[in-house]
PDB file of C-alpha atoms in Angstrom:
ATOM      1  CA  MET A 118       7.276   8.394  -0.060  1.00  0.00           C
ATOM      2  CA  ARG A 119      10.123   9.162  -2.397  1.00  0.00           C
ATOM      3  CA  LEU A 120       9.224   8.860  -6.055  1.00  0.00           C
ATOM      4  CA  ARG A 121      11.871   9.635  -8.650  1.00  0.00           C
ATOM      5  CA  LEU A 122       9.762  11.345 -11.313  1.00  0.00           C
ATOM      6  CA  ARG A 123      10.550  13.178 -14.481  1.00  0.00           C
ATOM      7  CA  GLY A 124       7.337  14.960 -15.429  1.00  0.00           C
ATOM      8  CA  THR A 125       6.741  15.889 -19.036  1.00  0.00           C
ATOM      9  CA  ILE A 126       3.653  17.860 -20.011  1.00  0.00           C
ATOM     10  CA  TYR A 127       2.237  16.829 -23.357  1.00  0.00           C
ATOM     11  CA  PHE A 128      -0.307  19.468 -24.309  1.00  0.00           C
ATOM     12  CA  ARG A 129      -3.653  21.084 -23.784  1.00  0.00           C
ATOM     13  CA  THR A 130      -6.230  19.875 -26.277  1.00  0.00           C
ATOM     14  CA  SER A 131      -9.414  21.065 -27.922  1.00  0.00           C
ATOM     15  CA  PHE A 132     -11.152  18.249 -29.804  1.00  0.00           C
ATOM     16  CA  ALA A 133     -14.494  18.496 -31.628  1.00  0.00           C
ATOM     17  CA  ALA A 134     -16.751  15.477 -32.082  1.00  0.00           C
ATOM     18  CA  PRO A 135     -16.339  13.089 -33.693  1.00  0.00           C
ATOM     19  CA  TRP A 136     -12.814  12.357 -32.465  1.00  0.00           C
ATOM     20  CA  GLY A 137     -10.791   9.491 -31.071  1.00  0.00           C
ATOM     21  CA  VAL A 138      -7.101   8.872 -30.495  1.00  0.00           C
ATOM     22  CA  THR A 139      -5.083   5.794 -29.565  1.00  0.00           C
ATOM     23  CA  VAL A 140      -2.095   6.531 -27.344  1.00  0.00           C
ATOM     24  CA  PRO A 141       0.698   3.927 -27.600  1.00  0.00           C
ATOM     25  CA  SER A 142       2.168   2.110 -24.631  1.00  0.00           C
ATOM     26  CA  TYR A 143       5.416   3.131 -22.995  1.00  0.00           C
ATOM     27  CA  GLU A 144       7.409   1.559 -20.180  1.00  0.00           C
ATOM     28  CA  ASN A 145       8.073   3.460 -16.956  1.00  0.00           C
ATOM     29  CA  VAL A 146       5.530   6.150 -17.786  1.00  0.00           C
ATOM     30  CA  ALA A 147       2.343   7.178 -15.991  1.00  0.00           C
ATOM     31  CA  ARG A 148      -0.038   9.222 -18.139  1.00  0.00           C
ATOM     32  CA  PHE A 149      -2.783  11.534 -16.944  1.00  0.00           C
ATOM     33  CA  HIS A 150      -5.726  13.259 -18.623  1.00  0.00           C
ATOM     34  CA  TYR A 151      -7.779  15.962 -16.945  1.00  0.00           C
ATOM     35  CA  VAL A 152     -11.127  16.994 -18.447  1.00  0.00           C
ATOM     36  CA  GLN A 153     -11.507  20.759 -18.323  1.00  0.00           C
ATOM     37  CA  ARG A 154     -14.564  20.948 -20.556  1.00  0.00           C
ATOM     38  CA  GLY A 155     -16.918  18.511 -22.272  1.00  0.00           C
ATOM     39  CA  ASP A 156     -16.742  14.761 -21.801  1.00  0.00           C
ATOM     40  CA  ALA A 157     -14.756  11.797 -23.081  1.00  0.00           C
ATOM     41  CA  VAL A 158     -14.368   8.042 -22.865  1.00  0.00           C
ATOM     42  CA  ILE A 159     -11.159   6.197 -22.047  1.00  0.00           C
ATOM     43  CA  GLU A 160     -10.581   2.511 -22.798  1.00  0.00           C
ATOM     44  CA  ALA A 161      -7.533   0.688 -21.417  1.00  0.00           C
ATOM     45  CA  CYS A 162      -6.735  -2.853 -20.326  1.00  0.00           C
ATOM     46  CA  GLY A 163     -10.313  -4.004 -20.955  1.00  0.00           C
ATOM     47  CA  MET A 164     -11.772  -1.143 -18.893  1.00  0.00           C
ATOM     48  CA  ARG A 165     -14.054   1.613 -20.225  1.00  0.00           C
ATOM     49  CA  VAL A 166     -14.689   4.767 -18.205  1.00  0.00           C
ATOM     50  CA  VAL A 167     -16.781   7.827 -19.054  1.00  0.00           C
ATOM     51  CA  LEU A 168     -15.062  11.064 -18.049  1.00  0.00           C
ATOM     52  CA  GLU A 169     -16.977  14.212 -17.146  1.00  0.00           C
ATOM     53  CA  PRO A 170     -15.800  17.796 -16.555  1.00  0.00           C
ATOM     54  CA  GLY A 171     -13.435  17.923 -13.578  1.00  0.00           C
ATOM     55  CA  ASP A 172     -12.513  14.226 -13.795  1.00  0.00           C
ATOM     56  CA  LEU A 173      -8.911  13.072 -13.819  1.00  0.00           C
ATOM     57  CA  VAL A 174      -7.774   9.699 -15.135  1.00  0.00           C
ATOM     58  CA  ILE A 175      -4.320   8.192 -14.692  1.00  0.00           C
ATOM     59  CA  VAL A 176      -2.867   5.282 -16.663  1.00  0.00           C
ATOM     60  CA  PRO A 177      -0.119   4.463 -14.138  1.00  0.00           C
ATOM     61  CA  HIS A 178       1.686   1.693 -16.013  1.00  0.00           C
ATOM     62  CA  GLY A 179       1.860   3.346 -19.422  1.00  0.00           C
ATOM     63  CA  ALA A 180      -0.570   0.950 -21.113  1.00  0.00           C
ATOM     64  CA  GLU A 181      -1.938   1.653 -24.580  1.00  0.00           C
ATOM     65  CA  HIS A 182      -5.283   3.390 -24.328  1.00  0.00           C
ATOM     66  CA  MET A 183      -7.944   5.138 -26.373  1.00  0.00           C
ATOM     67  CA  LEU A 184      -9.455   8.530 -25.632  1.00  0.00           C
ATOM     68  CA  ALA A 185     -12.536   9.500 -27.627  1.00  0.00           C
ATOM     69  CA  CYS A 186     -15.925  11.111 -27.667  1.00  0.00           C
ATOM     70  CA  GLN A 187     -18.710   8.722 -26.738  1.00  0.00           C
ATOM     71  CA  GLU A 188     -19.839   8.009 -30.310  1.00  0.00           C
ATOM     72  CA  THR A 189     -16.375   6.951 -31.535  1.00  0.00           C
ATOM     73  CA  THR A 190     -15.456   3.266 -31.389  1.00  0.00           C
ATOM     74  CA  SER A 191     -11.940   1.910 -30.884  1.00  0.00           C
ATOM     75  CA  ASP A 192     -11.606   0.868 -34.552  1.00  0.00           C
ATOM     76  CA  GLN A 193     -12.415   4.439 -35.631  1.00  0.00           C
ATOM     77  CA  ALA A 194      -9.811   6.113 -33.421  1.00  0.00           C
ATOM     78  CA  LEU A 195      -6.675   7.521 -35.028  1.00  0.00           C
ATOM     79  CA  ALA A 196      -3.189   6.702 -33.835  1.00  0.00           C
ATOM     80  CA  LEU A 197      -1.688   9.632 -31.930  1.00  0.00           C
ATOM     81  CA  ASP A 198       0.945  10.314 -34.596  1.00  0.00           C
ATOM     82  CA  GLU A 199      -1.709  10.271 -37.320  1.00  0.00           C
ATOM     83  CA  MET A 200      -3.982  12.679 -35.443  1.00  0.00           C
ATOM     84  CA  ILE A 201      -1.062  15.062 -34.872  1.00  0.00           C
ATOM     85  CA  ALA A 202      -0.175  14.921 -38.578  1.00  0.00           C
ATOM     86  CA  GLN A 203      -3.759  15.535 -39.689  1.00  0.00           C
ATOM     87  CA  SER A 204      -4.206  18.462 -37.301  1.00  0.00           C
ATOM     88  CA  GLY A 205      -0.912  20.125 -38.185  1.00  0.00           C
ATOM     89  CA  TYR A 206      -0.068  20.453 -34.493  1.00  0.00           C
ATOM     90  CA  SER A 207       3.528  21.663 -34.106  1.00  0.00           C
ATOM     91  CA  GLY A 208       3.926  21.087 -30.389  1.00  0.00           C
ATOM     92  CA  ASP A 209       3.203  24.693 -29.420  1.00  0.00           C
ATOM     93  CA  GLY A 210      -0.040  26.045 -27.997  1.00  0.00           C
ATOM     94  CA  VAL A 211      -3.290  24.074 -27.957  1.00  0.00           C
ATOM     95  CA  PHE A 212      -3.557  20.780 -29.850  1.00  0.00           C
ATOM     96  CA  MET A 213      -6.759  21.279 -31.880  1.00  0.00           C
ATOM     97  CA  PHE A 214      -8.615  18.654 -33.901  1.00  0.00           C
ATOM     98  CA  GLY A 215     -11.911  18.992 -35.737  1.00  0.00           C
ATOM     99  CA  ASP A 216     -14.167  22.003 -36.154  1.00  0.00           C
ATOM    100  CA  THR A 217     -14.421  23.286 -32.591  1.00  0.00           C
ATOM    101  CA  GLN A 218     -16.733  26.097 -33.707  1.00  0.00           C
ATOM    102  CA  SER A 219     -19.496  23.766 -34.880  1.00  0.00           C
ATOM    103  CA  GLY A 220     -19.113  20.529 -32.918  1.00  0.00           C
ATOM    104  CA  ARG A 221     -19.233  19.432 -29.288  1.00  0.00           C
ATOM    105  CA  GLU A 222     -15.870  20.348 -27.834  1.00  0.00           C
ATOM    106  CA  THR A 223     -13.732  18.479 -25.301  1.00  0.00           C
ATOM    107  CA  GLN A 224     -10.831  20.275 -23.652  1.00  0.00           C
ATOM    108  CA  LEU A 225      -8.191  18.202 -21.899  1.00  0.00           C
ATOM    109  CA  VAL A 226      -4.875  18.678 -20.153  1.00  0.00           C
ATOM    110  CA  CYS A 227      -2.833  15.620 -21.095  1.00  0.00           C
ATOM    111  CA  GLY A 228       0.596  14.774 -19.796  1.00  0.00           C
ATOM    112  CA  HIS A 229       2.876  12.097 -18.560  1.00  0.00           C
ATOM    113  CA  VAL A 230       5.242  11.503 -15.720  1.00  0.00           C
ATOM    114  CA  ALA A 231       8.279   9.409 -16.586  1.00  0.00           C
ATOM    115  CA  LEU A 232       9.299   7.138 -13.726  1.00  0.00           C
ATOM    116  CA  GLU A 233      12.958   6.459 -13.074  1.00  0.00           C
ATOM    117  CA  ASN A 234      13.718   2.829 -13.928  1.00  0.00           C
ATOM    118  CA  THR A 235      15.407   2.138 -10.613  1.00  0.00           C
ATOM    119  CA  GLY A 236      13.514  -0.801  -9.177  1.00  0.00           C
ATOM    120  CA  ALA A 237       9.917  -1.507  -8.282  1.00  0.00           C
ATOM    121  CA  HIS A 238       8.085   0.944  -6.057  1.00  0.00           C
ATOM    122  CA  PRO A 239       5.818  -0.556  -3.357  1.00  0.00           C
ATOM    123  CA  ILE A 240       2.937   1.805  -4.155  1.00  0.00           C
ATOM    124  CA  LEU A 241       3.274   1.998  -7.934  1.00  0.00           C
ATOM    125  CA  GLU A 242       3.417  -1.784  -8.259  1.00  0.00           C
ATOM    126  CA  LYS A 243      -0.048  -2.146  -6.727  1.00  0.00           C
ATOM    127  CA  LEU A 244      -1.814   0.596  -8.641  1.00  0.00           C
ATOM    128  CA  PRO A 245      -4.644  -0.635 -10.897  1.00  0.00           C
ATOM    129  CA  PRO A 246      -4.266  -0.231 -14.689  1.00  0.00           C
ATOM    130  CA  LEU A 247      -6.625   2.752 -14.663  1.00  0.00           C
ATOM    131  CA  ILE A 248      -7.268   5.274 -11.869  1.00  0.00           C
ATOM    132  CA  HIS A 249     -10.384   7.409 -12.213  1.00  0.00           C
ATOM    133  CA  VAL A 250     -10.656  10.319  -9.789  1.00  0.00           C
ATOM    134  CA  ARG A 251     -14.136  11.773 -10.116  1.00  0.00           C
ATOM    135  CA  ASP A 252     -14.479  15.529  -9.867  1.00  0.00           C
ATOM    136  CA  TYR A 253     -10.787  15.899  -9.128  1.00  0.00           C
ATOM    137  CA  GLY A 254     -11.084  19.596  -9.860  1.00  0.00           C
ATOM    138  CA  ALA A 255     -13.369  20.019  -6.840  1.00  0.00           C
ATOM    139  CA  GLN A 256     -11.193  17.846  -4.589  1.00  0.00           C
ATOM    140  CA  ALA A 257      -7.967  19.611  -5.495  1.00  0.00           C
ATOM    141  CA  GLY A 258      -9.783  22.940  -5.437  1.00  0.00           C
ATOM    142  CA  GLN A 259      -8.023  26.187  -6.064  1.00  0.00           C
ATOM    143  CA  TRP A 260      -4.625  24.466  -5.978  1.00  0.00           C
ATOM    144  CA  LEU A 261      -5.432  22.489  -9.143  1.00  0.00           C
ATOM    145  CA  GLU A 262      -6.934  25.408 -10.987  1.00  0.00           C
ATOM    146  CA  ALA A 263      -3.890  27.540 -10.218  1.00  0.00           C
ATOM    147  CA  THR A 264      -1.548  24.726 -11.281  1.00  0.00           C
ATOM    148  CA  LEU A 265      -3.353  24.165 -14.568  1.00  0.00           C
ATOM    149  CA  ARG A 266      -3.328  27.866 -15.305  1.00  0.00           C
ATOM    150  CA  LEU A 267       0.406  27.976 -14.657  1.00  0.00           C
ATOM    151  CA  ILE A 268       1.009  24.959 -16.912  1.00  0.00           C
ATOM    152  CA  GLY A 269      -1.018  26.609 -19.641  1.00  0.00           C
ATOM    153  CA  ALA A 270       0.948  29.842 -19.300  1.00  0.00           C
ATOM    154  CA  GLU A 271       4.336  28.128 -19.208  1.00  0.00           C
ATOM    155  CA  THR A 272       3.662  25.838 -22.169  1.00  0.00           C
ATOM    156  CA  THR A 273       2.684  28.759 -24.419  1.00  0.00           C
ATOM    157  CA  GLN A 274       5.851  30.775 -23.945  1.00  0.00           C
ATOM    158  CA  ASN A 275       9.514  30.198 -24.593  1.00  0.00           C
ATOM    159  CA  ALA A 276      10.812  32.051 -21.550  1.00  0.00           C
ATOM    160  CA  LEU A 277      13.845  30.757 -19.683  1.00  0.00           C
ATOM    161  CA  GLY A 278      12.842  27.890 -17.375  1.00  0.00           C
ATOM    162  CA  SER A 279       9.300  27.515 -18.762  1.00  0.00           C
ATOM    163  CA  GLU A 280       9.761  23.846 -19.651  1.00  0.00           C
ATOM    164  CA  LEU A 281      11.229  22.982 -16.254  1.00  0.00           C
ATOM    165  CA  ILE A 282       8.378  24.732 -14.447  1.00  0.00           C
ATOM    166  CA  ALA A 283       5.771  22.857 -16.515  1.00  0.00           C
ATOM    167  CA  LEU A 284       7.534  19.553 -15.817  1.00  0.00           C
ATOM    168  CA  LYS A 285       7.526  20.094 -12.063  1.00  0.00           C
ATOM    169  CA  LEU A 286       3.893  21.158 -12.082  1.00  0.00           C
ATOM    170  CA  SER A 287       2.894  17.990 -13.949  1.00  0.00           C
ATOM    171  CA  GLU A 288       4.712  15.962 -11.285  1.00  0.00           C
ATOM    172  CA  ALA A 289       2.738  17.830  -8.626  1.00  0.00           C
ATOM    173  CA  ILE A 290      -0.572  16.952 -10.335  1.00  0.00           C
ATOM    174  CA  PHE A 291       0.408  13.270 -10.406  1.00  0.00           C
ATOM    175  CA  VAL A 292       1.477  13.123  -6.758  1.00  0.00           C
ATOM    176  CA  GLN A 293      -1.611  15.060  -5.621  1.00  0.00           C
ATOM    177  CA  ALA A 294      -3.817  12.647  -7.576  1.00  0.00           C
ATOM    178  CA  LEU A 295      -2.118   9.670  -5.924  1.00  0.00           C
ATOM    179  CA  ARG A 296      -2.789  11.226  -2.533  1.00  0.00           C
ATOM    180  CA  VAL A 297      -6.479  11.618  -3.389  1.00  0.00           C
ATOM    181  CA  PHE A 298      -6.625   8.019  -4.640  1.00  0.00           C
ATOM    182  CA  LEU A 299      -4.913   6.573  -1.570  1.00  0.00           C
ATOM    183  CA  THR A 300      -7.591   8.057   0.682  1.00  0.00           C
ATOM    184  CA  SER A 301     -10.465   6.793  -1.474  1.00  0.00           C
ATOM    185  CA  ASP A 302     -12.517   3.595  -1.250  1.00  0.00           C
ATOM    186  CA  SER A 303     -10.812   2.375  -4.439  1.00  0.00           C
ATOM    187  CA  ALA A 304      -7.481   2.202  -2.615  1.00  0.00           C
ATOM    188  CA  ALA A 305      -8.856  -0.559  -0.389  1.00  0.00           C
ATOM    189  CA  LEU A 306      -9.744  -2.636  -3.454  1.00  0.00           C
ATOM    190  CA  ALA A 307      -6.175  -2.247  -4.711  1.00  0.00           C
ATOM    191  CA  GLY A 308      -4.738  -3.205  -1.321  1.00  0.00           C
ATOM    192  CA  LEU A 309      -3.371   0.298  -0.744  1.00  0.00           C
ATOM    193  CA  ASP A 310      -5.555   1.606   2.050  1.00  0.00           C
ATOM    194  CA  GLY A 311      -2.866   0.738   4.568  1.00  0.00           C
ATOM    195  CA  TYR A 312      -0.866   3.755   3.441  1.00  0.00           C
ATOM    196  CA  SER A 313      -3.542   6.061   4.827  1.00  0.00           C
ATOM    197  CA  ASP A 314      -3.839   4.159   8.119  1.00  0.00           C
ATOM    198  CA  PRO A 315      -2.895   6.741  10.799  1.00  0.00           C
ATOM    199  CA  GLN A 316      -0.826   4.308  12.892  1.00  0.00           C
ATOM    200  CA  LEU A 317       0.829   2.382  10.068  1.00  0.00           C
ATOM    201  CA  SER A 318       1.662   5.622   8.285  1.00  0.00           C
ATOM    202  CA  ARG A 319       3.822   6.664  11.242  1.00  0.00           C
ATOM    203  CA  ALA A 320       5.917   3.519  10.901  1.00  0.00           C
ATOM    204  CA  LEU A 321       6.058   3.899   7.114  1.00  0.00           C
ATOM    205  CA  THR A 322       7.198   7.506   7.453  1.00  0.00           C
ATOM    206  CA  ALA A 323       9.931   6.453   9.865  1.00  0.00           C
ATOM    207  CA  MET A 324      11.233   3.815   7.431  1.00  0.00           C
ATOM    208  CA  HIS A 325      11.045   6.172   4.467  1.00  0.00           C
ATOM    209  CA  LYS A 326      12.833   9.022   6.256  1.00  0.00           C
ATOM    210  CA  SER A 327      15.521   6.946   7.981  1.00  0.00           C
ATOM    211  CA  PRO A 328      16.130   3.692   6.084  1.00  0.00           C
ATOM    212  CA  GLU A 329      19.641   3.485   7.562  1.00  0.00           C
ATOM    213  CA  MET A 330      18.296   2.935  11.080  1.00  0.00           C
ATOM    214  CA  PRO A 331      18.468  -0.621  12.516  1.00  0.00           C
ATOM    215  CA  TRP A 332      14.709  -1.065  12.455  1.00  0.00           C
ATOM    216  CA  SER A 333      13.048  -4.088  14.008  1.00  0.00           C
ATOM    217  CA  VAL A 334       9.403  -5.057  14.232  1.00  0.00           C
ATOM    218  CA  GLU A 335       9.474  -3.913  17.859  1.00  0.00           C
ATOM    219  CA  THR A 336      10.916  -0.437  17.130  1.00  0.00           C
ATOM    220  CA  LEU A 337       8.547   0.069  14.197  1.00  0.00           C
ATOM    221  CA  ALA A 338       5.604  -0.978  16.369  1.00  0.00           C
ATOM    222  CA  ARG A 339       6.714   1.624  18.888  1.00  0.00           C
ATOM    223  CA  GLU A 340       6.660   4.276  16.141  1.00  0.00           C
ATOM    224  CA  ALA A 341       3.108   3.199  15.279  1.00  0.00           C
ATOM    225  CA  GLY A 342       2.023   3.231  18.929  1.00  0.00           C
ATOM    226  CA  MET A 343       0.985  -0.418  18.782  1.00  0.00           C
ATOM    227  CA  SER A 344       1.955  -3.725  20.331  1.00  0.00           C
ATOM    228  CA  ARG A 345       4.491  -5.766  18.379  1.00  0.00           C
ATOM    229  CA  THR A 346       2.022  -8.503  17.453  1.00  0.00           C
ATOM    230  CA  ALA A 347      -0.867  -6.197  16.529  1.00  0.00           C
ATOM    231  CA  PHE A 348       1.461  -4.067  14.403  1.00  0.00           C
ATOM    232  CA  ALA A 349       2.965  -7.032  12.538  1.00  0.00           C
ATOM    233  CA  VAL A 350      -0.461  -8.516  11.786  1.00  0.00           C
ATOM    234  CA  ARG A 351      -2.078  -5.253  10.666  1.00  0.00           C
ATOM    235  CA  PHE A 352       0.940  -4.233   8.573  1.00  0.00           C
ATOM    236  CA  ALA A 353       1.014  -7.545   6.699  1.00  0.00           C
ATOM    237  CA  GLU A 354      -2.764  -7.493   6.157  1.00  0.00           C
ATOM    238  CA  ARG A 355      -3.039  -3.897   4.960  1.00  0.00           C
ATOM    239  CA  ILE A 356       0.313  -3.312   3.240  1.00  0.00           C
ATOM    240  CA  GLY A 357       0.656  -6.808   1.800  1.00  0.00           C
ATOM    241  CA  LEU A 358       4.141  -7.540   3.128  1.00  0.00           C
ATOM    242  CA  PRO A 359       5.676  -8.218   6.535  1.00  0.00           C
ATOM    243  CA  PRO A 360       7.258  -5.024   7.923  1.00  0.00           C
ATOM    244  CA  LEU A 361      10.880  -6.084   7.522  1.00  0.00           C
ATOM    245  CA  GLN A 362      10.334  -7.375   3.985  1.00  0.00           C
ATOM    246  CA  TYR A 363       8.792  -4.012   3.098  1.00  0.00           C
ATOM    247  CA  LEU A 364      11.830  -2.309   4.644  1.00  0.00           C
ATOM    248  CA  THR A 365      14.167  -4.487   2.577  1.00  0.00           C
ATOM    249  CA  GLU A 366      12.343  -3.670  -0.655  1.00  0.00           C
ATOM    250  CA  TRP A 367      12.366   0.038   0.211  1.00  0.00           C
ATOM    251  CA  ARG A 368      16.088  -0.068   0.915  1.00  0.00           C
ATOM    252  CA  MET A 369      16.741  -1.863  -2.348  1.00  0.00           C
ATOM    253  CA  GLN A 370      14.820   0.758  -4.303  1.00  0.00           C
ATOM    254  CA  LEU A 371      16.852   3.518  -2.674  1.00  0.00           C
ATOM    255  CA  ALA A 372      20.024   1.585  -3.405  1.00  0.00           C
ATOM    256  CA  CYS A 373      19.052   1.257  -7.070  1.00  0.00           C
ATOM    257  CA  GLN A 374      18.530   5.000  -7.238  1.00  0.00           C
ATOM    258  CA  ALA A 375      21.844   5.755  -5.546  1.00  0.00           C
ATOM    259  CA  LEU A 376      23.736   3.371  -7.830  1.00  0.00           C
ATOM    260  CA  THR A 377      22.121   4.902 -10.897  1.00  0.00           C
ATOM    261  CA  VAL A 378      22.281   8.642 -10.278  1.00  0.00           C
ATOM    262  CA  GLY A 379      25.344   9.084  -8.086  1.00  0.00           C
ATOM    263  CA  ASP A 380      29.015   8.163  -7.863  1.00  0.00           C
ATOM    264  CA  ALA A 381      29.004   6.935  -4.269  1.00  0.00           C
ATOM    265  CA  SER A 382      30.968   3.768  -3.637  1.00  0.00           C
ATOM    266  CA  ILE A 383      29.048   0.558  -3.101  1.00  0.00           C
ATOM    267  CA  ALA A 384      30.183   0.569   0.532  1.00  0.00           C
ATOM    268  CA  ASP A 385      28.763   4.072   0.969  1.00  0.00           C
ATOM    269  CA  VAL A 386      25.481   3.067  -0.678  1.00  0.00           C
ATOM    270  CA  ALA A 387      25.285   0.068   1.649  1.00  0.00           C
ATOM    271  CA  GLU A 388      25.705   2.344   4.669  1.00  0.00           C
ATOM    272  CA  GLN A 389      23.129   4.837   3.367  1.00  0.00           C
ATOM    273  CA  VAL A 390      20.449   2.136   3.231  1.00  0.00           C
ATOM    274  CA  GLY A 391      21.197   0.485   6.551  1.00  0.00           C
ATOM    275  CA  TYR A 392      23.827  -2.199   5.960  1.00  0.00           C
ATOM    276  CA  ALA A 393      27.007  -2.223   8.068  1.00  0.00           C
ATOM    277  CA  SER A 394      28.673  -4.687   5.723  1.00  0.00           C
ATOM    278  CA  GLU A 395      29.174  -4.240   1.978  1.00  0.00           C
ATOM    279  CA  THR A 396      29.168  -8.028   1.638  1.00  0.00           C
ATOM    280  CA  GLY A 397      25.836  -8.356   3.416  1.00  0.00           C
ATOM    281  CA  PHE A 398      24.344  -5.563   1.322  1.00  0.00           C
ATOM    282  CA  ALA A 399      25.577  -7.148  -1.912  1.00  0.00           C
ATOM    283  CA  ARG A 400      24.066 -10.500  -0.940  1.00  0.00           C
ATOM    284  CA  VAL A 401      20.634  -9.005  -0.233  1.00  0.00           C
ATOM    285  CA  PHE A 402      20.789  -6.761  -3.323  1.00  0.00           C
ATOM    286  CA  LYS A 403      21.524  -9.691  -5.644  1.00  0.00           C
ATOM    287  CA  LYS A 404      18.739 -11.763  -4.095  1.00  0.00           C
ATOM    288  CA  GLU A 405      16.159  -8.963  -4.443  1.00  0.00           C
ATOM    289  CA  ILE A 406      17.265  -7.302  -7.710  1.00  0.00           C
ATOM    290  CA  GLY A 407      18.835 -10.245  -9.558  1.00  0.00           C
ATOM    291  CA  ALA A 408      22.271  -8.693 -10.128  1.00  0.00           C
ATOM    292  CA  SER A 409      25.218  -7.564  -8.034  1.00  0.00           C
ATOM    293  CA  PRO A 410      25.380  -3.836  -7.183  1.00  0.00           C
ATOM    294  CA  ALA A 411      28.399  -3.371  -9.462  1.00  0.00           C
ATOM    295  CA  ARG A 412      26.714  -5.098 -12.385  1.00  0.00           C
ATOM    296  CA  TYR A 413      23.475  -3.190 -11.832  1.00  0.00           C
ATOM    297  CA  ARG A 414      25.398   0.114 -11.874  1.00  0.00           C
ATOM    298  CA  ARG A 415      27.227  -0.804 -15.098  1.00  0.00           C
ATOM    299  CA  ARG A 416      23.960  -1.741 -16.797  1.00  0.00           C
ATOM    300  CA  ALA A 417      22.236   1.456 -15.639  1.00  0.00           C
ATOM    301  CA  LYS A 418      25.094   3.674 -16.833  1.00  0.00           C
ATOM    302  CA  LYS A 419      25.199   1.875 -20.165  1.00  0.00           C
ATOM    303  CA  ALA A 420      21.426   2.352 -20.616  1.00  0.00           C
ATOM    304  CA  GLU A 421      21.773   6.081 -19.894  1.00  0.00           C
ATOM    305  CA  MET A 422      24.381   6.440 -22.631  1.00  0.00           C
ATOM    306  CA  ALA A 423      22.364   4.475 -25.211  1.00  0.00           C
TER     307      ALA A 423
END
């Protein structure tokens, strides 16, 4: 799957009990918190989850949330800006709060991944408000430990390219966590287990790699190694959309991206996403996105300049 991400690492933290922080909401941002040491509680969207060492939690839709030690209540938590001001944190090194020499310490790696505002994504739309991956450190193994060490090293130096490296590594953590989630039992509850279905995934991969192809239910079923009827039924049940509607939404997301980040003509964009006619593409785009391709591009360019 193609996700247009712009990862931004926040900081590594060392908090001593009692502590609590409220992180404000942001649009088009997925936040993550990984517990390296100690424990914590996160509250978001009416959910409360206890985090233990090695756990990773993702707030995929950028909702306001509270992170705290277990004895801190939501009304006692400080706003993020206030905690930063009280700690004197300058943005460099480890964000420390409280007397870590005398109290119970919690060490976190906290970051966010900014999502390009270029249309809804079929996976991201279905993600629950809070994703808790237990013992993510063990599941990701040496890869995660090496990545976290690299992030720590890059965020504590001002060498050329350090920020870019940290950003890309934070994206990798997010995508790896999504992969772990999509193969878990929780994915079924969110209606996302279809993405790990061996047969459906072959058809999904074909659509994602070659959206310009003249796909039909029959040709997609052939990719999946299934009969046309069985494929259509299973796809709709497990993915939540009929195959060709999913293809349309995927094409529209790619079109939004192309109109936003490139200078290709609308006719070229139409061809890239599988439409032989610019008129036909424009009709479908307006129906799905709510604006003509030209108007969408103007709005996106204007927002970039604001």
